[in-house]
């Protein structure tokens, strides 16, 4: 199933290194804990942002973001509400236009199917069955042959194959978000932007979804950018945590811990504490 | 033993049947009470003839072919007027829901026209068209136009903007966006308009036929009044009720077929 989801994308080096991994081990993270730039086996898009600014009227939300994200990295963006983290994500995803500055995706020209967004809400079409909702993610390939099969495979990937003929209204919140993930994955994106996709889920579903996100990221080697206000989630998932303050990157912390990371481990807690301290100001977080 | 075995079976058989008949219980009871009151002499046949007399009158008219002809004429007028007014209303609703320019251009005018009671136009319409078919079609179309227009417009304007953004992000063209997101999203509201429109359709038609026509159900009732055939008048009124119910059931069926995704309409 992992094979089928690896849709050949025109300009990337195919994921040769991963063929050594049998399907059974597909869920096991085999990657090294890495902050090392540009892993050779990745097909993710690298991202370079130069002096990015965005204002809404008089309100300057982003004041000159400088950022380089190597291909295939998992980056979490944290910050207080209104710090501009969601705006940054919307600019990267092409949902809004920057006031000034540039966002470029390496040397290769990115197709619109290469960049996908997962929103805080599932945003499924209530009048389309689960399978049809996943097919929406194929973009221009929707009408191509095999669209059905690709959507089915994407649903299998998120563990919802048996729900494909259901209406979204009968699914639970976590299941809806998984369909939304399948929709985002089905085109084989090279960059996936997550806008607090787990914010509305209950604690247990949330942890299950975090594992699922990590698994598909390892499986499909896209570049992941996760906006979240949950610092624990950020350090559990990301290679690198960016703290945004006043429209600028205030901190750039690499999380050099092996995967799978054990939730509640001392290292994670220490890291979380120090980032929280940064966010809330000195002396407020333990 | 056999009794116990048969119990659940009996239940299974009777429950759905009773469910289907339940809505007809009240109309049936009213008919029975009415018949009993007439037979007992509580109600004078000059005020309200017994249901059996009404049925007899209906049978007679049915045999002479008069009833069928009049129902057919009314039905034809209703459907054609509905089609014309409904399509124009739907088209304007789409245009004004999708295009700012179109909305700015026409919405104010339409809102002004909407507040004129369309039945108040009957004298003018008779002067324009006389009492032939076009007068009735015009009035029905005008009456049907507004509920369809308003609800289509409302439906399109209230489609979840997050879904529209999602559609754009996932590379839908304008056509696809309309077909897959906007139209299905507006459909529940369009159906509300449809059901309002069906009610107004009968109302307008009957009033128009009563005032100016030489055929149709309204005309039949008017004729009967002139000859003091109160049973035929009551018959016409009962037929209106049945036709209205029929139109409503048809639109409900359509709703169930097209809105099966909607939790409020899903039956299976």
XYZ file of C-alpha atoms in Angstrom:
554
model
C 0.000 0.000 0.000
C 2.886 2.276 0.626
C 4.066 1.500 -2.863
C 0.901 2.703 -4.484
C 0.861 5.969 -2.672
C 4.281 6.843 -3.857
C 3.030 8.539 -6.956
C 5.799 9.316 -9.379
C 6.329 13.029 -9.322
C 7.978 14.291 -12.442
C 11.073 16.039 -11.211
C 12.147 14.300 -8.032
C 14.714 11.678 -7.379
C 12.548 8.676 -6.597
C 12.643 7.321 -3.090
C 15.115 4.583 -3.788
C 16.447 4.263 -0.310
C 13.060 3.324 1.035
C 12.574 0.242 -1.090
C 14.751 -1.651 1.308
C 12.048 -1.298 3.931
C 9.504 -4.065 3.801
C 5.844 -3.205 4.139
C 5.768 -4.595 7.663
C 8.422 -2.180 8.786
C 6.848 0.723 7.016
C 5.461 2.067 10.252
C 8.789 1.796 12.038
C 10.795 4.935 11.817
C 14.050 3.914 10.260
C 15.321 7.398 9.726
C 18.062 8.769 11.821
C 17.089 11.551 14.156
C 18.146 14.317 11.984
C 18.557 17.954 11.638
C 21.014 17.274 8.890
C 19.940 19.217 5.817
C 18.605 17.635 2.635
C 18.373 13.931 3.231
C 19.166 12.220 -0.053
C 16.188 9.850 -0.037
C 13.581 12.540 0.362
C 11.258 13.771 -2.331
C 10.119 16.735 -0.273
C 10.362 20.294 -1.488
C 12.991 22.554 0.058
C 11.730 25.947 1.068
C 13.522 29.280 1.137
C 11.856 32.390 2.509
C 13.498 35.782 2.200
C 12.370 38.940 3.999
C 8.718 37.930 3.955
C 6.272 40.620 5.036
C 2.532 40.671 5.260
C 0.261 43.419 6.486
C -3.479 43.666 6.713
C -4.156 47.391 6.472
C -2.013 49.072 9.120
C -1.477 45.848 10.976
C 1.937 44.385 10.215
C 1.593 40.672 10.896
C 4.847 39.384 9.451
C 7.875 41.687 9.688
C 10.602 40.102 7.657
C 10.731 36.322 8.029
C 14.003 34.687 7.003
C 13.799 30.924 6.798
C 15.382 27.968 5.068
C 13.809 24.563 5.352
C 15.698 21.659 3.784
C 13.732 19.088 1.814
C 11.946 16.479 3.894
C 12.309 18.229 7.234
C 9.491 18.266 9.786
C 9.206 21.810 11.097
C 6.847 22.928 13.829
C 5.902 26.571 14.172
C 4.748 27.701 17.604
C 3.849 31.060 19.025
C 1.158 32.928 20.869
C -2.162 33.608 19.171
C -1.883 36.468 16.743
C 1.877 36.106 16.335
C 1.443 35.459 12.626
C 2.134 31.742 12.511
C -1.057 30.886 10.659
C -0.482 33.786 8.286
C 2.972 32.435 7.528
C 1.481 29.024 6.775
C -1.199 30.511 4.521
C 1.478 32.368 2.562
C 3.558 29.214 2.166
C 0.497 27.302 1.003
C -0.361 30.018 -1.475
C -3.696 30.866 0.162
C -2.667 34.510 0.523
C -0.260 36.766 -1.309
C 2.671 38.304 0.587
C 2.974 42.071 0.828
C 6.660 41.766 -0.007
C 9.447 39.210 0.069
C 9.782 35.835 -1.632
C 8.944 32.210 -1.023
C 10.715 29.755 -3.288
C 10.707 25.981 -3.435
C 14.251 25.027 -4.329
C 15.163 24.917 -8.003
C 12.247 22.839 -9.162
C 8.997 24.460 -10.145
C 6.291 23.213 -7.804
C 2.981 22.115 -9.264
C -0.131 23.023 -7.304
C -0.612 19.326 -6.471
C 2.828 19.296 -4.814
C 1.711 21.562 -1.991
C -1.196 20.571 0.173
C -2.825 22.080 3.250
C -4.612 20.417 6.103
C -6.873 22.843 7.941
C -7.941 22.987 11.535
C -11.422 21.892 10.428
C -11.745 18.794 8.247
C -13.616 20.793 5.558
C -15.058 17.679 3.967
C -17.856 18.031 1.445
C -20.889 16.758 3.383
C -22.630 15.712 0.157
C -19.779 13.548 -1.092
C -18.987 10.065 0.189
C -15.681 9.542 1.966
C -14.032 8.163 -1.163
C -15.158 11.090 -3.297
C -13.865 13.460 -0.630
C -10.456 11.835 -0.789
C -10.538 12.107 -4.592
C -10.926 15.877 -4.329
C -7.256 15.945 -3.299
C -6.128 14.708 -6.688
C -6.576 18.180 -8.143
C -6.313 18.148 -11.906
C -5.778 14.375 -11.923
C -9.308 13.796 -10.624
C -10.556 12.730 -14.013
C -7.513 10.633 -14.895
C -7.720 6.851 -14.897
C -6.914 5.255 -11.568
C -8.220 8.202 -9.549
C -10.469 5.816 -7.644
C -7.641 3.473 -6.782
C -5.368 6.231 -5.619
C -8.081 7.578 -3.358
C -8.726 4.090 -1.976
C -5.036 3.647 -1.257
C -4.887 6.975 0.529
C -7.832 5.936 2.690
C -6.073 2.680 3.477
C -3.030 4.631 4.522
C -5.044 6.469 7.166
C -6.910 3.295 8.148
C -10.341 4.239 6.849
C -10.650 1.964 3.820
C -13.835 0.384 5.121
C -15.543 3.755 5.542
C -15.218 4.780 1.935
C -18.930 4.610 1.103
C -20.075 6.507 4.181
C -21.245 10.089 4.388
C -18.910 12.348 6.388
C -21.720 13.172 8.807
C -21.539 9.708 10.391
C -17.795 9.913 11.110
C -16.245 10.999 14.388
C -14.097 14.117 14.595
C -10.870 12.124 14.435
C -12.094 10.079 11.487
C -13.078 13.217 9.599
C -9.598 14.621 10.138
C -8.144 11.339 8.862
C -10.217 11.639 5.689
C -8.887 15.184 5.359
C -5.375 13.767 5.747
C -6.067 11.168 3.055
C -7.319 13.968 0.796
C -4.100 15.891 1.422
C -1.930 12.824 0.802
C -3.617 11.439 -2.281
C -1.807 13.644 -4.774
C 1.553 12.617 -3.324
C 2.434 16.118 -2.122
C 6.027 17.207 -1.629
C 5.146 19.785 0.975
C 2.339 19.445 3.465
C 1.249 22.401 5.565
C -0.723 21.632 8.715
C -2.722 24.453 10.254
C -3.389 23.129 13.768
C -5.126 20.088 12.328
C -5.413 18.396 15.719
C -6.539 21.425 17.696
C -10.166 20.349 17.925
C -9.576 16.703 18.827
C -9.733 15.094 22.251
C -6.463 14.146 23.939
C -6.390 10.451 23.029
C -7.473 10.910 19.425
C -4.881 13.619 19.243
C -2.040 11.332 20.223
C -3.219 8.693 17.765
C -3.334 11.328 15.039
C 0.149 12.563 15.926
C 1.468 9.029 15.475
C -0.369 8.761 12.175
C 1.122 12.047 10.974
C 4.606 10.937 11.935
C 4.113 7.604 10.218
C 2.917 9.014 6.893
C 5.651 11.620 6.980
C 8.287 8.906 7.411
C 6.528 6.804 4.802
C 6.181 9.468 2.154
C 9.085 11.803 2.917
C 7.408 15.099 2.230
C 8.446 18.365 3.828
C 6.082 18.977 6.743
C 5.247 22.341 8.277
C 3.047 22.134 11.328
C 1.542 25.180 12.962
C 0.452 24.402 16.500
C -0.020 26.044 19.853
C 0.733 22.781 21.626
C 4.451 22.814 22.425
C 4.368 19.163 23.521
C 3.046 18.227 20.112
C 5.720 20.307 18.422
C 8.636 18.670 20.251
C 7.122 15.193 19.889
C 6.842 15.439 16.114
C 9.273 17.944 14.691
C 12.927 17.938 13.709
C 12.960 21.618 14.392
C 10.778 24.041 16.291
C 10.453 27.664 15.249
C 9.156 30.197 17.738
C 7.476 33.170 16.078
C 7.246 36.421 17.997
C 6.110 39.805 16.705
C 6.127 38.588 13.145
C 9.725 37.347 13.213
C 11.454 34.040 13.879
C 12.505 34.522 17.500
C 13.979 31.071 18.129
C 15.091 28.206 15.950
C 15.476 25.060 18.043
C 16.506 21.720 16.620
C 15.004 18.688 18.300
C 17.758 16.140 18.087
C 15.998 13.176 19.640
C 15.620 9.686 18.170
C 12.268 8.513 16.815
C 9.931 7.053 17.865
C 9.908 9.534 20.694
C 8.470 8.373 23.954
C 5.776 10.740 25.111
C 6.460 12.044 28.580
C 10.184 11.288 28.455
C 12.489 13.574 30.398
C 14.234 15.003 27.346
C 10.975 15.977 25.702
C 9.706 17.511 28.927
C 12.869 19.574 29.402
C 12.740 20.822 25.853
C 9.042 21.601 26.130
C 9.678 23.498 29.348
C 12.373 25.648 27.864
C 10.293 26.503 24.790
C 7.287 27.294 26.978
C 9.523 29.543 29.064
C 10.492 31.350 25.908
C 6.881 31.812 24.890
C 5.498 32.923 28.214
C 8.413 34.985 29.427
C 10.907 34.194 32.207
C 9.793 32.512 35.399
C 6.347 31.470 34.257
C 6.870 27.977 32.979
C 8.431 25.087 34.816
C -46.146 -21.875 21.441
C -47.599 -20.854 18.129
C -48.964 -17.711 19.722
C -45.563 -16.730 21.042
C -43.979 -17.413 17.700
C -46.493 -15.340 15.865
C -46.225 -12.361 18.189
C -43.100 -10.702 16.823
C -44.296 -11.369 13.290
C -47.565 -9.596 13.911
C -45.735 -6.661 15.356
C -43.388 -6.406 12.445
C -46.308 -6.425 10.057
C -48.499 -3.916 11.800
C -46.029 -1.314 12.940
C -44.871 -0.029 9.543
C -48.435 -0.164 8.210
C -49.761 1.902 11.087
C -46.860 4.283 10.569
C -47.860 4.928 6.987
C -51.522 5.390 7.835
C -50.998 7.551 10.887
C -50.899 10.898 9.046
C -54.279 10.092 7.440
C -55.952 9.339 10.731
C -56.997 12.926 11.454
C -58.420 13.715 7.982
C -60.307 10.409 8.080
C -61.706 11.155 11.539
C -62.855 14.591 10.392
C -64.655 13.026 7.430
C -66.376 10.502 9.688
C -67.502 13.109 12.206
C -68.702 15.314 9.378
C -70.695 12.467 7.804
C -72.206 11.541 11.146
C -73.153 15.150 11.866
C -74.803 15.473 8.451
C -76.746 12.228 8.775
C -77.911 13.179 12.266
C -79.127 16.503 10.898
C -76.804 18.753 12.934
C -75.531 20.375 9.755
C -77.906 21.616 7.098
C -77.027 20.389 3.591
C -77.404 24.019 2.469
C -74.448 24.949 4.679
C -72.292 21.892 4.278
C -73.360 18.797 2.310
C -72.433 15.376 3.663
C -69.176 13.812 2.398
C -71.262 11.151 0.689
C -73.096 13.834 -1.281
C -69.813 15.427 -2.230
C -68.513 12.058 -3.357
C -71.678 11.511 -5.413
C -71.224 14.905 -7.092
C -67.604 14.043 -7.765
C -68.588 10.719 -9.299
C -71.110 12.400 -11.568
C -68.628 15.021 -12.729
C -66.001 12.372 -13.226
C -68.342 10.381 -15.481
C -69.284 13.393 -17.535
C -65.577 14.067 -18.042
C -65.939 17.590 -16.716
C -63.882 16.966 -13.582
C -60.974 15.349 -15.392
C -60.884 18.117 -17.956
C -60.889 20.868 -15.349
C -58.228 19.197 -13.221
C -56.074 18.697 -16.277
C -56.439 22.343 -17.349
C -55.530 23.567 -13.869
C -52.644 21.149 -13.585
C -51.291 22.238 -16.948
C -51.501 25.921 -16.040
C -49.873 25.293 -12.681
C -46.947 23.328 -14.102
C -46.203 25.618 -17.030
C -46.452 28.735 -14.843
C -44.301 27.056 -12.225
C -41.675 26.046 -14.782
C -41.463 29.531 -16.246
C -41.415 31.426 -12.943
C -39.244 28.837 -11.223
C -36.578 28.811 -13.924
C -36.386 32.578 -14.101
C -36.226 32.809 -10.299
C -33.557 30.114 -10.179
C -31.522 31.839 -12.880
C -31.669 35.195 -11.107
C -30.845 33.531 -7.787
C -27.761 31.900 -9.314
C -26.653 35.060 -11.081
C -27.078 37.303 -8.056
C -25.576 34.761 -5.683
C -22.486 34.277 -7.816
C -21.912 37.740 -9.241
C -21.624 40.955 -7.267
C -22.312 42.996 -10.374
C -25.507 41.178 -11.227
C -26.652 41.441 -7.625
C -26.031 45.171 -7.473
C -27.782 45.634 -10.787
C -30.997 43.710 -10.145
C -31.493 42.848 -6.490
C -32.945 46.204 -5.391
C -35.431 46.188 -8.249
C -36.502 42.640 -7.500
C -36.948 43.411 -3.814
C -39.236 46.312 -4.712
C -41.337 44.197 -7.048
C -41.453 41.442 -4.443
C -43.291 43.666 -1.997
C -46.162 44.266 -4.407
C -48.758 41.542 -3.703
C -48.897 39.788 -7.035
C -52.624 39.121 -6.765
C -53.149 42.889 -6.674
C -52.040 42.847 -10.295
C -55.079 40.849 -11.398
C -57.030 43.862 -12.736
C -53.989 45.010 -14.675
C -53.282 41.514 -15.941
C -56.855 41.139 -17.180
C -56.511 44.427 -19.035
C -53.250 43.234 -20.573
C -54.022 39.634 -21.418
C -57.800 39.345 -21.197
C -58.906 36.131 -19.547
C -57.021 33.658 -21.703
C -54.180 31.339 -20.687
C -51.345 33.862 -20.672
C -52.978 35.854 -17.857
C -52.998 32.825 -15.533
C -49.525 31.705 -16.539
C -48.190 35.193 -15.931
C -49.652 35.376 -12.434
C -48.472 31.893 -11.436
C -45.003 32.549 -12.801
C -44.805 35.840 -10.927
C -45.964 34.249 -7.687
C -43.529 31.349 -7.969
C -40.589 33.526 -8.980
C -39.896 35.132 -5.611
C -39.684 32.189 -3.231
C -37.442 30.363 -5.695
C -35.308 33.453 -6.289
C -34.900 34.374 -2.617
C -34.071 30.891 -1.409
C -31.664 30.115 -4.237
C -29.866 33.378 -3.531
C -29.796 32.688 0.198
C -28.565 29.142 -0.367
C -25.677 30.228 -2.532
C -24.668 33.102 -0.268
C -24.562 30.877 2.793
C -22.414 28.076 1.372
C -19.579 27.522 3.856
C -16.718 29.817 2.697
C -14.239 27.373 4.213
C -15.412 24.712 1.768
C -15.052 27.144 -1.113
C -11.509 27.960 0.001
C -10.797 24.237 0.268
C -12.082 23.727 -3.270
C -9.853 26.486 -4.605
C -6.805 25.157 -2.754
C -7.431 21.744 -4.274
C -7.426 23.239 -7.748
C -11.109 23.168 -8.656
C -12.036 25.255 -11.676
C -14.987 27.644 -11.389
C -17.239 25.083 -13.051
C -16.170 22.295 -10.735
C -16.451 24.544 -7.734
C -20.036 25.293 -8.673
C -20.940 21.694 -9.429
C -19.209 20.071 -6.478
C -19.377 22.701 -3.740
C -21.705 25.648 -4.317
C -24.726 23.992 -5.885
C -24.948 20.996 -3.527
C -24.428 23.371 -0.627
C -27.295 25.580 -1.771
C -29.640 22.690 -2.516
C -31.366 22.389 0.893
C -32.288 26.054 0.735
C -33.426 25.743 -2.888
C -35.809 22.997 -1.809
C -37.297 25.221 0.861
C -37.984 27.745 -1.901
C -39.484 25.025 -4.047
C -41.978 24.014 -1.393
C -43.010 27.596 -0.708
C -43.372 28.089 -4.449
C -45.652 25.061 -4.805
C -48.007 26.476 -2.199
C -48.088 29.880 -3.862
C -48.584 28.218 -7.223
C -51.945 26.681 -6.210
C -53.062 29.766 -4.361
C -52.411 32.047 -7.317
C -53.942 29.713 -9.839
C -57.164 29.139 -7.946
C -57.656 32.842 -7.270
C -56.944 33.679 -10.900
C -59.296 30.973 -12.134
C -62.008 32.068 -9.767
C -61.870 35.634 -10.994
C -61.205 35.268 -14.680
C -61.399 31.952 -16.490
C -63.620 29.758 -18.590
C -62.192 26.419 -17.462
C -60.233 24.889 -14.602
C -60.994 23.965 -11.018
C -61.485 27.540 -9.838
C -63.890 28.153 -12.673
C -65.780 24.951 -11.835
C -66.225 26.104 -8.234
C -67.378 29.546 -9.387
C -69.910 28.052 -11.803
C -71.244 25.773 -9.090
C -71.757 28.738 -6.789
C -73.883 30.448 -9.422
C -76.154 27.385 -9.598
C -76.096 26.826 -5.819
C -74.362 23.438 -6.232
C -72.684 23.582 -2.863
C -71.529 19.949 -3.130
C -69.407 20.816 -6.171
C -67.937 23.833 -4.387
C -66.904 21.640 -1.459
C -65.585 19.036 -3.876
C -63.327 21.621 -5.506
C -61.977 22.671 -2.140
C -61.203 19.073 -1.204
C -59.426 18.576 -4.509
C -57.255 21.627 -3.819
C -56.235 20.057 -0.544
C -55.329 16.784 -2.235
C -53.401 18.443 -5.045
C -51.478 20.533 -2.535
C -50.584 17.432 -0.585
C -49.498 15.725 -3.807
C -47.171 18.583 -4.737
C -45.703 18.585 -1.269
C -45.103 14.835 -1.328
C -43.395 15.122 -4.695
C -40.981 17.745 -3.404
C -40.321 15.685 -0.280
C -39.471 12.708 -2.440
C -37.064 14.848 -4.456
C -35.482 16.072 -1.229
C -34.992 12.552 0.025
C -33.415 11.477 -3.240
C -30.981 14.364 -3.533
C -30.227 15.190 0.092
C -29.521 11.713 1.406
C -26.176 13.007 2.708
C -27.969 15.402 5.015
C -28.530 13.990 8.524
C -32.006 15.568 8.603
C -33.128 13.762 5.465
C -31.314 10.449 5.622
C -33.760 7.611 5.979
C -31.322 4.791 5.400
